[in-house]
Structure formats: C-alpha cells, structure tokens
Amino acid sequence: MTYIVTDNCIKCKYMDCVEVCPVDCFYEGENMLVIHPDECIDCGVCEPECPAEAIVPDTEPGLESWLELNTKFAEVWPNITEKRDAPSDAEKFDGEKGKLEKYFSEAPGEGD
C-alpha cells in the first residue's frame, strides 16, 4: 500500500502534507502535488494534514488511474520538502468536481 494524491489537490495545492512527510516523497507540479509511490513508506501522517482531503491510500477502489498519475509525474516533477503558501484562490476550487479534466497541468512546479 502507498498513499496517493487525487483530484482535489488540483488548483488547491495546500502543502501541509509536505511539511510532515518523513521521507520527502512529494513532488510538485504547477498546480498540484503527487506522491512517489516507491518512496512512500505508508506511514499515513500526510493524510490527516491535507485540508482538501486529497490524499488517500491506494487500496481504495477505483484509484488505479491516480496511482499511475502519481507515479508518472513523481518521476519528472521536482521534489518538494518545504511548505509554501497555497494559491490565493485555493478555497474557491476546494471540493470542485472534475478538476483533472478542467485544470490539470503537466508542467512542473518550482520544487525546493
């Protein structure tokens, strides 16, 4: 089992999770974060820290595509280990459905 980041992180990109990760397995895209599943030690400390509830265990049904997305982009986006401010309009997008199709960007973020 590993934890993965899902749809609700897109355009919210709260970074509370990054701050608590003991193995620094978060990677930053332009408008979301992902977890590298091969680096995640399944400790679960990140899950309750996410205000958007976008982090879930990959054992939940129907998350295969999210596991693939996390794996793919953790290989190309920069590592992020320090919390920064969320986008100023994050609350506006928190909870919106269908964000992958509407807003997802493959562009990398800044990283550390």
XYZ file of N, CA and C in Angstrom:
336
model
N 0.834 -1.185 0.000
C 0.000 0.000 0.000
C 0.879 1.249 0.000
N 0.366 2.270 -0.618
C 1.013 3.582 -0.607
C -0.089 4.635 -0.561
N 0.269 5.833 -0.273
C -0.690 6.931 -0.325
C -0.511 7.647 -1.650
N -1.602 8.206 -2.161
C -1.560 8.934 -3.417
C -2.368 10.219 -3.294
N -2.055 11.156 -4.169
C -2.758 12.435 -4.209
C -3.789 12.351 -5.338
N -4.988 12.843 -5.059
C -6.082 12.752 -6.020
C -6.574 14.131 -6.457
N -7.656 14.129 -7.183
C -8.260 15.268 -7.870
C -8.344 16.554 -7.055
N -8.713 16.463 -5.802
C -8.978 17.708 -5.071
C -7.732 18.532 -4.782
N -6.556 17.981 -4.993
C -5.341 18.782 -4.821
C -5.177 19.800 -5.951
N -5.700 19.466 -7.119
C -5.536 20.342 -8.286
C -6.145 21.723 -8.002
N -5.338 22.740 -8.231
C -5.699 24.152 -8.023
C -5.814 24.530 -6.541
N -5.687 23.575 -5.621
C -5.671 23.888 -4.191
C -4.226 23.890 -3.711
N -3.544 22.774 -3.943
C -2.121 22.624 -3.653
C -1.716 23.178 -2.290
N -2.484 22.781 -1.273
C -2.064 23.067 0.095
C -0.815 22.234 0.338
N 0.111 22.712 1.093
C 1.366 21.981 1.267
C 1.593 21.508 2.697
N 0.539 21.418 3.482
C 0.670 20.951 4.856
C 1.278 19.543 4.898
N 0.956 18.730 3.915
C 1.422 17.348 3.827
C 2.939 17.266 3.670
N 3.492 18.166 2.897
C 4.920 18.176 2.606
C 5.727 18.327 3.885
N 5.229 19.167 4.746
C 5.927 19.501 5.983
C 6.081 18.305 6.921
N 5.142 17.376 6.905
C 5.163 16.264 7.856
C 5.749 14.972 7.287
N 6.005 14.907 6.003
C 6.484 13.673 5.367
C 7.912 13.348 5.841
N 8.093 12.187 6.472
C 9.425 11.849 6.982
C 10.410 11.389 5.902
N 9.913 11.072 4.703
C 10.809 10.586 3.648
C 10.842 11.493 2.413
N 10.216 12.635 2.486
C 10.257 13.625 1.394
C 9.862 13.026 0.049
N 8.694 12.380 0.009
C 8.267 11.715 -1.229
C 7.229 12.513 -2.019
N 7.115 13.817 -1.749
C 6.195 14.672 -2.505
C 6.931 15.375 -3.640
N 6.232 15.502 -4.759
C 6.774 16.151 -5.946
C 5.769 17.188 -6.411
N 6.294 18.309 -6.932
C 5.436 19.460 -7.198
C 5.237 19.738 -8.679
N 3.967 19.767 -9.053
C 3.590 20.235 -10.369
C 3.140 21.674 -10.284
N 2.830 22.244 -11.410
C 2.394 23.634 -11.457
C 1.181 23.887 -10.570
N 0.213 22.943 -10.566
C -0.987 23.204 -9.774
C -1.449 22.036 -8.902
N -0.557 21.078 -8.635
C -0.867 20.009 -7.679
C 0.419 19.339 -7.222
N 0.288 18.517 -6.210
C 1.391 17.707 -5.712
C 1.097 16.245 -6.015
N 2.140 15.418 -6.061
C 1.977 13.969 -6.168
C 2.922 13.305 -5.172
N 2.643 12.048 -4.871
C 3.478 11.238 -4.001
C 4.155 10.173 -4.859
N 5.453 9.991 -4.651
C 6.155 8.919 -5.360
C 5.843 7.611 -4.622
N 5.081 6.711 -5.240
C 4.651 5.506 -4.533
C 5.784 4.575 -4.131
N 6.910 4.612 -4.834
C 8.035 3.755 -4.461
C 8.825 4.324 -3.287
N 8.640 5.593 -2.989
C 9.340 6.229 -1.877
C 8.478 6.314 -0.622
N 7.168 6.317 -0.793
C 6.236 6.418 0.330
C 6.393 5.192 1.232
N 6.493 5.429 2.539
C 6.648 4.324 3.488
C 5.323 3.976 4.169
N 4.244 4.486 3.654
C 2.905 4.151 4.136
C 2.662 4.511 5.600
N 3.311 5.557 6.057
C 3.150 5.940 7.462
C 1.808 6.627 7.713
N 1.268 7.293 6.690
C -0.045 7.913 6.807
C -0.087 9.260 7.487
N 1.032 9.830 7.874
C 0.980 11.119 8.572
C 0.504 12.254 7.675
N 0.652 12.114 6.372
C 0.245 13.176 5.454
C -1.274 13.248 5.288
N -1.938 12.117 5.345
C -3.376 12.066 5.047
C -4.208 13.028 5.898
N -4.074 13.008 7.234
C -4.897 13.930 8.030
C -4.465 15.391 7.934
N -3.275 15.649 7.412
C -2.775 17.016 7.293
C -3.330 17.751 6.086
N -3.895 17.027 5.124
C -4.378 17.644 3.890
C -5.744 18.297 4.109
N -5.814 19.633 4.072
C -7.089 20.317 4.275
C -8.127 19.984 3.202
N -7.657 19.603 2.008
C -8.565 19.303 0.905
C -8.973 17.828 0.867
N -8.436 17.037 1.777
C -8.707 15.595 1.831
C -8.415 14.931 0.488
N -7.308 15.326 -0.124
C -6.921 14.813 -1.440
C -5.954 13.641 -1.363
N -5.499 13.283 -0.169
C -4.559 12.175 -0.010
C -5.313 10.970 0.529
N -5.171 9.847 -0.177
C -5.871 8.623 0.204
C -4.960 7.419 0.001
N -5.249 6.311 0.706
C -4.478 5.088 0.446
C -4.858 4.516 -0.915
N -3.886 3.944 -1.602
C -4.170 3.413 -2.939
C -5.001 2.134 -2.905
N -5.345 1.664 -1.727
C -6.170 0.461 -1.597
C -7.657 0.754 -1.774
N -8.032 2.024 -1.789
C -9.431 2.359 -2.028
C -9.773 2.009 -3.473
N -10.965 1.490 -3.725
C -11.318 1.077 -5.086
C -11.379 2.243 -6.074
N -11.016 1.951 -7.330
C -11.142 2.925 -8.405
C -10.042 3.953 -8.506
N -8.909 3.730 -7.862
C -7.853 4.738 -7.852
C -6.657 4.383 -8.740
N -6.807 3.392 -9.581
C -5.691 2.953 -10.412
C -5.127 4.087 -11.265
N -6.008 4.893 -11.843
C -5.529 5.986 -12.703
C -4.775 7.037 -11.889
N -5.168 7.236 -10.635
C -4.463 8.200 -9.781
C -3.103 7.662 -9.369
N -3.012 6.357 -9.143
C -1.714 5.751 -8.845
C -0.782 5.932 -10.044
N -1.288 5.715 -11.236
C -0.493 5.906 -12.453
C -0.046 7.356 -12.601
N -0.954 8.303 -12.359
C -0.622 9.720 -12.477
C 0.455 10.107 -11.462
N 0.294 9.669 -10.209
C 1.292 9.974 -9.179
C 2.654 9.402 -9.567
N 2.670 8.167 -10.031
C 3.916 7.508 -10.414
C 4.590 8.248 -11.565
N 3.830 8.554 -12.593
C 4.371 9.220 -13.786
C 4.988 10.573 -13.461
N 4.245 11.408 -12.736
C 4.722 12.767 -12.519
C 5.733 12.894 -11.387
N 5.768 11.933 -10.477
C 6.815 11.936 -9.446
C 8.182 11.693 -10.075
N 8.185 11.088 -11.253
C 9.440 10.835 -11.959
C 9.976 12.067 -12.688
N 9.106 13.030 -12.985
C 9.543 14.179 -13.791
C 9.419 15.527 -13.089
N 8.596 15.618 -12.062
C 8.462 16.879 -11.342
C 9.514 16.978 -10.244
N 9.850 18.206 -9.810
C 10.856 18.369 -8.758
C 10.318 18.004 -7.379
N 11.235 17.534 -6.549
C 10.917 17.185 -5.172
C 10.598 18.459 -4.384
N 9.641 18.345 -3.476
C 9.268 19.472 -2.612
C 9.286 18.984 -1.165
N 10.011 19.684 -0.313
C 10.134 19.276 1.094
C 9.762 20.390 2.066
N 9.555 21.576 1.543
C 9.235 22.716 2.405
C 7.884 23.310 2.024
N 7.080 23.541 3.031
C 5.747 24.100 2.814
C 5.846 25.555 2.352
N 5.051 25.864 1.347
C 4.866 27.252 0.915
C 3.379 27.557 0.992
N 3.031 28.797 0.744
C 1.629 29.192 0.784
C 0.856 28.545 -0.356
N -0.382 28.209 -0.079
C -1.283 27.684 -1.102
C -1.647 28.820 -2.057
N -2.122 28.511 -3.241
C -2.582 29.568 -4.146
C -3.644 30.438 -3.464
N -3.671 31.698 -3.802
C -4.596 32.628 -3.139
C -6.061 32.269 -3.383
N -6.347 31.572 -4.474
C -7.730 31.202 -4.769
C -8.028 29.721 -4.475
N -7.196 29.081 -3.666
C -7.346 27.646 -3.381
C -8.726 27.297 -2.829
N -9.225 28.098 -1.917
C -10.532 27.793 -1.297
C -11.647 27.763 -2.336
N -11.534 28.561 -3.358
C -12.542 28.616 -4.419
C -12.653 27.270 -5.150
N -11.532 26.555 -5.279
C -11.508 25.295 -6.018
C -11.653 24.054 -5.136
N -11.529 24.230 -3.823
C -11.603 23.105 -2.896
C -12.977 22.448 -2.964
N -13.000 21.166 -3.328
C -14.253 20.430 -3.403
C -14.895 20.405 -4.775
N -14.382 21.181 -5.710
C -14.943 21.179 -7.061
C -14.716 19.817 -7.712
N -15.677 19.322 -8.420
C -15.583 18.031 -9.110
C -14.997 18.204 -10.508
N -14.339 17.161 -11.015
C -13.836 17.153 -12.381
C -12.636 18.038 -12.639
N -11.825 18.269 -11.627
C -10.702 19.184 -11.799
C -9.604 18.626 -12.695
N -9.466 17.314 -12.766
C -8.435 16.735 -13.634
C -8.666 17.155 -15.079
N -9.857 16.995 -15.553
C -10.195 17.334 -16.936
C -10.175 18.839 -17.192
N -10.532 19.623 -16.202
C -10.628 21.073 -16.394
C -9.306 21.813 -16.223
N -8.505 21.418 -15.225
C -7.389 22.279 -14.822
C -6.007 21.637 -14.766
N -5.899 20.320 -14.796
C -4.606 19.678 -14.580
C -3.552 20.168 -15.555
N -2.369 20.455 -15.028
C -1.231 20.881 -15.840
C -0.093 19.893 -15.646
N 0.526 19.474 -16.742
C 1.679 18.583 -16.674
C 2.969 19.350 -16.394
N 2.901 20.678 -16.377
C 4.085 21.499 -16.145
C 4.617 21.279 -14.722
N 5.922 21.263 -14.568
C 6.490 21.100 -13.229
C 6.315 22.354 -12.389
N 6.364 22.174 -11.085
C 6.366 23.299 -10.156
C 7.792 23.752 -9.899
N 7.951 24.545 -8.857
C 9.272 25.095 -8.517
C 10.153 24.099 -7.787
N 9.556 23.255 -6.935
C 10.350 22.385 -6.077
C 11.103 23.197 -5.043
N 12.033 22.557 -4.372
C 12.827 23.268 -3.356
C 13.954 24.049 -3.972
